[in-house]
Amino acid sequence: MSTAATVSLWAGVVVIGIYHGLNPAMGWPLAVANGLGARRGGAVFATWVPLGAGHLLAMALVLVPFALLTWMMERSLEIRVGAGVLVLLYGLSRLLVRQRHRHSPLVRIRSTQVAFWSFLMASGHGAALMLLPVLLGLCETPAATAAGGFDRAAAMDLMRASVGTAVVVSLVHTAAMIASGLAVGWVVYRYLGLRALRAQWIDLDIVWALGLIVSGSAGVATALLAYSSR
């Protein structure tokens, strides 16, 4: 893989993380509500610890199992295209089947509850699926042996490396999510306060669905381009 392709994939990890952090569904209103309830800015920062932990867990539980499949990556084209199509179809389903969100009052809740809520929200929105095509693009395929097969030991080493890549992708993505969410949460807490929490925020379901569609389409396109350039 070229350096430019690798850089663009890691940039995608960061950009998706920033987008997730800016999305109110990923939790920054909870951080603002906790800050206002505690009447101190430190509570806004503290809330992002469980929010980030729940989001990180949701990412890792999807990405790591796919990384474990790198021993099958001799069929990398089929796997990457299939994963891209899966993400694309999930985005289309969210676009066509709209869900109404009930806005419950934001109150202070325990850190464990925040972490569990963050995990459920990220999982329910298919947040990790956006990263799946990027992860598969970063994972290398096992090298063929002279006999036309695959070296088992080398494949196991590659599988372990891919799991490490999945963990790093999850960490980098979550760090970007926390940074952007914390930034918007602090601005809202410091300058807007209750006015922002009582406002009717734009429904980002359409944007989220389009993000999934773009991510899936990009995954399919990059897989086909990588295959054609061999």
PDB file of C-alpha atoms in Angstrom:
ATOM      1  CA  MET A   1       0.000   0.000   0.000  1.00  0.00           C
ATOM      2  CA  SER A   2       1.325   3.453  -0.899  1.00  0.00           C
ATOM      3  CA  THR A   3       2.111   6.027   1.763  1.00  0.00           C
ATOM      4  CA  ALA A   4      -0.542   8.374   0.396  1.00  0.00           C
ATOM      5  CA  ALA A   5      -3.198   5.655   0.654  1.00  0.00           C
ATOM      6  CA  THR A   6      -2.185   4.840   4.225  1.00  0.00           C
ATOM      7  CA  VAL A   7      -2.262   8.506   5.253  1.00  0.00           C
ATOM      8  CA  SER A   8      -5.685   8.978   3.653  1.00  0.00           C
ATOM      9  CA  LEU A   9      -7.071   5.957   5.510  1.00  0.00           C
ATOM     10  CA  TRP A  10      -5.782   7.198   8.873  1.00  0.00           C
ATOM     11  CA  ALA A  11      -7.141  10.645   8.058  1.00  0.00           C
ATOM     12  CA  GLY A  12     -10.497   8.959   7.487  1.00  0.00           C
ATOM     13  CA  VAL A  13     -10.292   7.419  10.973  1.00  0.00           C
ATOM     14  CA  VAL A  14      -9.790  10.891  12.478  1.00  0.00           C
ATOM     15  CA  VAL A  15     -12.470  12.583  10.360  1.00  0.00           C
ATOM     16  CA  ILE A  16     -15.067   9.947  11.254  1.00  0.00           C
ATOM     17  CA  GLY A  17     -14.109  10.384  14.916  1.00  0.00           C
ATOM     18  CA  ILE A  18     -14.586  14.161  14.690  1.00  0.00           C
ATOM     19  CA  TYR A  19     -17.975  13.671  13.061  1.00  0.00           C
ATOM     20  CA  HIS A  20     -19.070  11.224  15.761  1.00  0.00           C
ATOM     21  CA  GLY A  21     -18.032  13.674  18.472  1.00  0.00           C
ATOM     22  CA  LEU A  22     -19.993  16.534  16.903  1.00  0.00           C
ATOM     23  CA  ASN A  23     -23.119  14.402  16.632  1.00  0.00           C
ATOM     24  CA  PRO A  24     -25.375  15.103  19.663  1.00  0.00           C
ATOM     25  CA  ALA A  25     -26.468  11.449  19.603  1.00  0.00           C
ATOM     26  CA  MET A  26     -22.969  10.431  20.736  1.00  0.00           C
ATOM     27  CA  GLY A  27     -23.304  12.257  24.043  1.00  0.00           C
ATOM     28  CA  TRP A  28     -22.015  15.815  24.313  1.00  0.00           C
ATOM     29  CA  PRO A  29     -25.427  17.078  25.579  1.00  0.00           C
ATOM     30  CA  LEU A  30     -25.014  14.682  28.521  1.00  0.00           C
ATOM     31  CA  ALA A  31     -21.657  16.263  29.329  1.00  0.00           C
ATOM     32  CA  VAL A  32     -23.224  19.725  29.192  1.00  0.00           C
ATOM     33  CA  ALA A  33     -26.143  18.625  31.378  1.00  0.00           C
ATOM     34  CA  ASN A  34     -23.761  17.163  33.973  1.00  0.00           C
ATOM     35  CA  GLY A  35     -21.711  20.360  33.959  1.00  0.00           C
ATOM     36  CA  LEU A  36     -24.790  22.523  34.458  1.00  0.00           C
ATOM     37  CA  GLY A  37     -26.130  20.231  37.162  1.00  0.00           C
ATOM     38  CA  ALA A  38     -22.854  20.193  39.061  1.00  0.00           C
ATOM     39  CA  ARG A  39     -22.321  23.925  38.421  1.00  0.00           C
ATOM     40  CA  ARG A  40     -18.681  23.357  37.470  1.00  0.00           C
ATOM     41  CA  GLY A  41     -16.856  22.965  34.188  1.00  0.00           C
ATOM     42  CA  GLY A  42     -14.858  19.992  35.436  1.00  0.00           C
ATOM     43  CA  ALA A  43     -17.994  17.847  35.239  1.00  0.00           C
ATOM     44  CA  VAL A  44     -18.149  18.451  31.484  1.00  0.00           C
ATOM     45  CA  PHE A  45     -14.630  17.044  31.119  1.00  0.00           C
ATOM     46  CA  ALA A  46     -15.252  14.186  33.552  1.00  0.00           C
ATOM     47  CA  THR A  47     -18.330  12.978  31.685  1.00  0.00           C
ATOM     48  CA  TRP A  48     -16.222  12.305  28.602  1.00  0.00           C
ATOM     49  CA  VAL A  49     -14.295   9.557  30.401  1.00  0.00           C
ATOM     50  CA  PRO A  50     -17.264   7.131  30.512  1.00  0.00           C
ATOM     51  CA  LEU A  51     -18.597   8.445  27.196  1.00  0.00           C
ATOM     52  CA  GLY A  52     -15.273   7.674  25.547  1.00  0.00           C
ATOM     53  CA  ALA A  53     -14.985   4.280  27.280  1.00  0.00           C
ATOM     54  CA  GLY A  54     -18.390   3.168  26.028  1.00  0.00           C
ATOM     55  CA  HIS A  55     -17.675   4.389  22.507  1.00  0.00           C
ATOM     56  CA  LEU A  56     -14.269   2.693  22.466  1.00  0.00           C
ATOM     57  CA  LEU A  57     -15.780  -0.607  23.564  1.00  0.00           C
ATOM     58  CA  ALA A  58     -18.427  -0.403  20.839  1.00  0.00           C
ATOM     59  CA  MET A  59     -15.729   0.206  18.220  1.00  0.00           C
ATOM     60  CA  ALA A  60     -13.432  -2.580  19.418  1.00  0.00           C
ATOM     61  CA  LEU A  61     -16.187  -5.199  19.657  1.00  0.00           C
ATOM     62  CA  VAL A  62     -16.891  -4.767  15.943  1.00  0.00           C
ATOM     63  CA  LEU A  63     -13.405  -4.106  14.545  1.00  0.00           C
ATOM     64  CA  VAL A  64     -11.339  -6.693  16.442  1.00  0.00           C
ATOM     65  CA  PRO A  65     -13.360  -9.749  15.261  1.00  0.00           C
ATOM     66  CA  PHE A  66     -12.964  -8.602  11.656  1.00  0.00           C
ATOM     67  CA  ALA A  67      -9.228  -8.167  12.245  1.00  0.00           C
ATOM     68  CA  LEU A  68      -9.106 -11.777  13.446  1.00  0.00           C
ATOM     69  CA  LEU A  69     -10.272 -12.843   9.980  1.00  0.00           C
ATOM     70  CA  THR A  70      -7.069 -11.676   8.310  1.00  0.00           C
ATOM     71  CA  TRP A  71      -6.033 -15.311   7.850  1.00  0.00           C
ATOM     72  CA  MET A  72      -8.767 -15.351   5.188  1.00  0.00           C
ATOM     73  CA  MET A  73      -7.492 -12.191   3.513  1.00  0.00           C
ATOM     74  CA  GLU A  74      -6.275 -14.062   0.468  1.00  0.00           C
ATOM     75  CA  ARG A  75      -9.855 -13.340  -0.501  1.00  0.00           C
ATOM     76  CA  SER A  76      -9.398  -9.705   0.497  1.00  0.00           C
ATOM     77  CA  LEU A  77     -11.308  -8.323  -2.489  1.00  0.00           C
ATOM     78  CA  GLU A  78     -14.446 -10.287  -1.660  1.00  0.00           C
ATOM     79  CA  ILE A  79     -14.223  -9.469   2.056  1.00  0.00           C
ATOM     80  CA  ARG A  80     -13.601  -5.751   1.542  1.00  0.00           C
ATOM     81  CA  VAL A  81     -16.307  -5.411  -1.100  1.00  0.00           C
ATOM     82  CA  GLY A  82     -18.734  -7.406   1.048  1.00  0.00           C
ATOM     83  CA  ALA A  83     -18.016  -5.234   4.101  1.00  0.00           C
ATOM     84  CA  GLY A  84     -18.446  -2.073   2.024  1.00  0.00           C
ATOM     85  CA  VAL A  85     -21.755  -3.280   0.622  1.00  0.00           C
ATOM     86  CA  LEU A  86     -22.908  -4.198   4.152  1.00  0.00           C
ATOM     87  CA  VAL A  87     -22.189  -0.680   5.394  1.00  0.00           C
ATOM     88  CA  LEU A  88     -23.807   0.878   2.324  1.00  0.00           C
ATOM     89  CA  LEU A  89     -26.985  -1.199   2.734  1.00  0.00           C
ATOM     90  CA  TYR A  90     -27.177  -0.366   6.445  1.00  0.00           C
ATOM     91  CA  GLY A  91     -26.931   3.322   5.562  1.00  0.00           C
ATOM     92  CA  LEU A  92     -29.709   2.954   3.003  1.00  0.00           C
ATOM     93  CA  SER A  93     -31.893   1.184   5.570  1.00  0.00           C
ATOM     94  CA  ARG A  94     -31.421   4.049   8.051  1.00  0.00           C
ATOM     95  CA  LEU A  95     -32.183   6.535   5.297  1.00  0.00           C
ATOM     96  CA  LEU A  96     -35.379   4.796   4.169  1.00  0.00           C
ATOM     97  CA  VAL A  97     -36.669   3.638   7.571  1.00  0.00           C
ATOM     98  CA  ARG A  98     -36.654   6.767   9.707  1.00  0.00           C
ATOM     99  CA  GLN A  99     -36.956   6.492  13.473  1.00  0.00           C
ATOM    100  CA  ARG A 100     -38.524   8.994  15.773  1.00  0.00           C
ATOM    101  CA  HIS A 101     -36.373   9.980  18.733  1.00  0.00           C
ATOM    102  CA  ARG A 102     -38.041  10.715  22.009  1.00  0.00           C
ATOM    103  CA  HIS A 103     -36.268  13.549  23.752  1.00  0.00           C
ATOM    104  CA  SER A 104     -36.055  12.764  27.452  1.00  0.00           C
ATOM    105  CA  PRO A 105     -34.910  15.372  29.952  1.00  0.00           C
ATOM    106  CA  LEU A 106     -31.162  15.424  30.462  1.00  0.00           C
ATOM    107  CA  VAL A 107     -30.312  14.728  34.072  1.00  0.00           C
ATOM    108  CA  ARG A 108     -27.147  13.770  35.877  1.00  0.00           C
ATOM    109  CA  ILE A 109     -26.515  10.030  35.828  1.00  0.00           C
ATOM    110  CA  ARG A 110     -23.758   7.777  37.153  1.00  0.00           C
ATOM    111  CA  SER A 111     -20.573   7.213  35.179  1.00  0.00           C
ATOM    112  CA  THR A 112     -21.331   3.525  34.653  1.00  0.00           C
ATOM    113  CA  GLN A 113     -24.727   4.434  33.220  1.00  0.00           C
ATOM    114  CA  VAL A 114     -23.123   7.021  30.922  1.00  0.00           C
ATOM    115  CA  ALA A 115     -20.621   4.435  29.649  1.00  0.00           C
ATOM    116  CA  PHE A 116     -23.370   1.862  29.027  1.00  0.00           C
ATOM    117  CA  TRP A 117     -25.536   4.472  27.301  1.00  0.00           C
ATOM    118  CA  SER A 118     -22.610   5.513  25.102  1.00  0.00           C
ATOM    119  CA  PHE A 119     -21.953   1.886  24.167  1.00  0.00           C
ATOM    120  CA  LEU A 120     -25.602   1.298  23.265  1.00  0.00           C
ATOM    121  CA  MET A 121     -25.894   4.489  21.229  1.00  0.00           C
ATOM    122  CA  ALA A 122     -22.715   3.823  19.237  1.00  0.00           C
ATOM    123  CA  SER A 123     -23.746   0.217  18.627  1.00  0.00           C
ATOM    124  CA  GLY A 124     -27.328   1.084  17.718  1.00  0.00           C
ATOM    125  CA  HIS A 125     -26.223   3.734  15.227  1.00  0.00           C
ATOM    126  CA  GLY A 126     -23.728   1.386  13.588  1.00  0.00           C
ATOM    127  CA  ALA A 127     -20.903   3.800  14.370  1.00  0.00           C
ATOM    128  CA  ALA A 128     -18.179   1.152  14.057  1.00  0.00           C
ATOM    129  CA  LEU A 129     -19.444   0.141  10.619  1.00  0.00           C
ATOM    130  CA  MET A 130     -18.172   3.447   9.243  1.00  0.00           C
ATOM    131  CA  LEU A 131     -14.664   2.392  10.279  1.00  0.00           C
ATOM    132  CA  LEU A 132     -14.878  -1.157   8.960  1.00  0.00           C
ATOM    133  CA  PRO A 133     -13.911  -0.411   5.325  1.00  0.00           C
ATOM    134  CA  VAL A 134     -11.052   1.764   6.584  1.00  0.00           C
ATOM    135  CA  LEU A 135      -9.750  -0.992   8.871  1.00  0.00           C
ATOM    136  CA  LEU A 136      -9.835  -3.604   6.117  1.00  0.00           C
ATOM    137  CA  GLY A 137      -7.946  -1.189   3.888  1.00  0.00           C
ATOM    138  CA  LEU A 138      -5.227  -0.852   6.543  1.00  0.00           C
ATOM    139  CA  CYS A 139      -4.894  -4.608   7.075  1.00  0.00           C
ATOM    140  CA  GLU A 140      -2.317  -6.312   4.874  1.00  0.00           C
ATOM    141  CA  THR A 141      -2.970  -9.582   3.050  1.00  0.00           C
ATOM    142  CA  PRO A 142      -0.845 -12.645   3.835  1.00  0.00           C
ATOM    143  CA  ALA A 143       1.960 -13.285   1.377  1.00  0.00           C
ATOM    144  CA  ALA A 144       1.660 -16.309  -0.851  1.00  0.00           C
ATOM    145  CA  THR A 145       4.281 -19.070  -0.616  1.00  0.00           C
ATOM    146  CA  ALA A 146       6.188 -20.486  -3.540  1.00  0.00           C
ATOM    147  CA  ALA A 147       3.809 -23.453  -3.597  1.00  0.00           C
ATOM    148  CA  GLY A 148       0.875 -21.133  -4.036  1.00  0.00           C
ATOM    149  CA  GLY A 149      -0.413 -21.535  -0.484  1.00  0.00           C
ATOM    150  CA  PHE A 150       0.002 -19.377   2.589  1.00  0.00           C
ATOM    151  CA  ASP A 151       2.544 -19.607   5.367  1.00  0.00           C
ATOM    152  CA  ARG A 152       0.535 -20.370   8.510  1.00  0.00           C
ATOM    153  CA  ALA A 153       3.027 -18.809  10.913  1.00  0.00           C
ATOM    154  CA  ALA A 154       3.251 -15.647   8.813  1.00  0.00           C
ATOM    155  CA  ALA A 155      -0.542 -15.506   8.606  1.00  0.00           C
ATOM    156  CA  MET A 156      -0.818 -15.779  12.406  1.00  0.00           C
ATOM    157  CA  ASP A 157       1.715 -12.977  12.827  1.00  0.00           C
ATOM    158  CA  LEU A 158      -0.263 -10.884  10.379  1.00  0.00           C
ATOM    159  CA  MET A 159      -3.487 -11.641  12.244  1.00  0.00           C
ATOM    160  CA  ARG A 160      -1.948 -10.429  15.495  1.00  0.00           C
ATOM    161  CA  ALA A 161      -0.700  -7.294  13.742  1.00  0.00           C
ATOM    162  CA  SER A 162      -4.174  -6.684  12.332  1.00  0.00           C
ATOM    163  CA  VAL A 163      -5.737  -6.995  15.778  1.00  0.00           C
ATOM    164  CA  GLY A 164      -3.237  -4.394  16.959  1.00  0.00           C
ATOM    165  CA  THR A 165      -4.244  -2.190  14.046  1.00  0.00           C
ATOM    166  CA  ALA A 166      -7.913  -2.574  15.008  1.00  0.00           C
ATOM    167  CA  VAL A 167      -7.140  -1.526  18.587  1.00  0.00           C
ATOM    168  CA  VAL A 168      -5.123   1.501  17.427  1.00  0.00           C
ATOM    169  CA  VAL A 169      -7.873   2.493  14.968  1.00  0.00           C
ATOM    170  CA  SER A 170     -10.407   2.300  17.815  1.00  0.00           C
ATOM    171  CA  LEU A 171      -8.189   4.391  20.098  1.00  0.00           C
ATOM    172  CA  VAL A 172      -7.368   7.067  17.497  1.00  0.00           C
ATOM    173  CA  HIS A 173     -10.999   7.294  16.424  1.00  0.00           C
ATOM    174  CA  THR A 174     -12.234   7.580  20.022  1.00  0.00           C
ATOM    175  CA  ALA A 175      -9.614  10.231  20.834  1.00  0.00           C
ATOM    176  CA  ALA A 176     -10.810  12.316  17.872  1.00  0.00           C
ATOM    177  CA  MET A 177     -14.424  11.779  18.947  1.00  0.00           C
ATOM    178  CA  ILE A 178     -13.689  12.900  22.502  1.00  0.00           C
ATOM    179  CA  ALA A 179     -11.727  15.951  21.332  1.00  0.00           C
ATOM    180  CA  SER A 180     -14.463  17.238  19.020  1.00  0.00           C
ATOM    181  CA  GLY A 181     -17.308  16.368  21.378  1.00  0.00           C
ATOM    182  CA  LEU A 182     -15.539  17.960  24.318  1.00  0.00           C
ATOM    183  CA  ALA A 183     -14.886  21.112  22.286  1.00  0.00           C
ATOM    184  CA  VAL A 184     -18.522  21.594  21.267  1.00  0.00           C
ATOM    185  CA  GLY A 185     -19.738  20.560  24.732  1.00  0.00           C
ATOM    186  CA  TRP A 186     -17.503  23.114  26.437  1.00  0.00           C
ATOM    187  CA  VAL A 187     -18.617  25.903  24.088  1.00  0.00           C
ATOM    188  CA  VAL A 188     -22.273  25.066  24.730  1.00  0.00           C
ATOM    189  CA  TYR A 189     -21.714  24.840  28.510  1.00  0.00           C
ATOM    190  CA  ARG A 190     -19.657  28.010  28.707  1.00  0.00           C
ATOM    191  CA  TYR A 191     -21.593  30.292  26.365  1.00  0.00           C
ATOM    192  CA  LEU A 192     -25.063  28.862  25.618  1.00  0.00           C
ATOM    193  CA  GLY A 193     -26.134  26.820  28.635  1.00  0.00           C
ATOM    194  CA  LEU A 194     -29.736  25.706  29.051  1.00  0.00           C
ATOM    195  CA  ARG A 195     -30.833  27.565  25.923  1.00  0.00           C
ATOM    196  CA  ALA A 196     -28.922  25.065  23.796  1.00  0.00           C
ATOM    197  CA  LEU A 197     -30.190  21.996  25.654  1.00  0.00           C
ATOM    198  CA  ARG A 198     -33.801  23.163  25.394  1.00  0.00           C
ATOM    199  CA  ALA A 199     -33.480  23.939  21.699  1.00  0.00           C
ATOM    200  CA  GLN A 200     -34.728  21.479  19.081  1.00  0.00           C
ATOM    201  CA  TRP A 201     -31.491  20.180  17.583  1.00  0.00           C
ATOM    202  CA  ILE A 202     -31.464  19.200  13.947  1.00  0.00           C
ATOM    203  CA  ASP A 203     -32.166  15.515  13.325  1.00  0.00           C
ATOM    204  CA  LEU A 204     -28.878  14.137  12.036  1.00  0.00           C
ATOM    205  CA  ASP A 205     -30.260  10.732  11.024  1.00  0.00           C
ATOM    206  CA  ILE A 206     -30.129  11.668   7.345  1.00  0.00           C
ATOM    207  CA  VAL A 207     -26.539  12.895   7.653  1.00  0.00           C
ATOM    208  CA  TRP A 208     -25.615   9.762   9.603  1.00  0.00           C
ATOM    209  CA  ALA A 209     -27.183   7.511   6.967  1.00  0.00           C
ATOM    210  CA  LEU A 210     -25.406   9.382   4.189  1.00  0.00           C
ATOM    211  CA  GLY A 211     -22.138   9.003   6.097  1.00  0.00           C
ATOM    212  CA  LEU A 212     -22.634   5.233   6.216  1.00  0.00           C
ATOM    213  CA  ILE A 213     -23.442   5.164   2.494  1.00  0.00           C
ATOM    214  CA  VAL A 214     -20.356   7.221   1.626  1.00  0.00           C
ATOM    215  CA  SER A 215     -18.143   5.076   3.860  1.00  0.00           C
ATOM    216  CA  GLY A 216     -19.443   1.839   2.347  1.00  0.00           C
ATOM    217  CA  SER A 217     -19.134   3.149  -1.204  1.00  0.00           C
ATOM    218  CA  ALA A 218     -15.591   4.353  -0.526  1.00  0.00           C
ATOM    219  CA  GLY A 219     -14.700   0.946   0.883  1.00  0.00           C
ATOM    220  CA  VAL A 220     -15.933  -0.823  -2.233  1.00  0.00           C
ATOM    221  CA  ALA A 221     -14.187   1.673  -4.514  1.00  0.00           C
ATOM    222  CA  THR A 222     -10.834   1.467  -2.734  1.00  0.00           C
ATOM    223  CA  ALA A 223     -10.971  -2.341  -2.717  1.00  0.00           C
ATOM    224  CA  LEU A 224     -11.609  -2.451  -6.466  1.00  0.00           C
ATOM    225  CA  LEU A 225      -8.882   0.129  -7.144  1.00  0.00           C
ATOM    226  CA  ALA A 226      -6.374  -1.788  -5.030  1.00  0.00           C
ATOM    227  CA  TYR A 227      -7.235  -5.005  -6.865  1.00  0.00           C
ATOM    228  CA  SER A 228      -6.983  -3.419 -10.311  1.00  0.00           C
ATOM    229  CA  SER A 229      -3.573  -1.896  -9.531  1.00  0.00           C
ATOM    230  CA  ARG A 230      -1.975  -5.253  -8.716  1.00  0.00           C
TER     231      ARG A 230
END
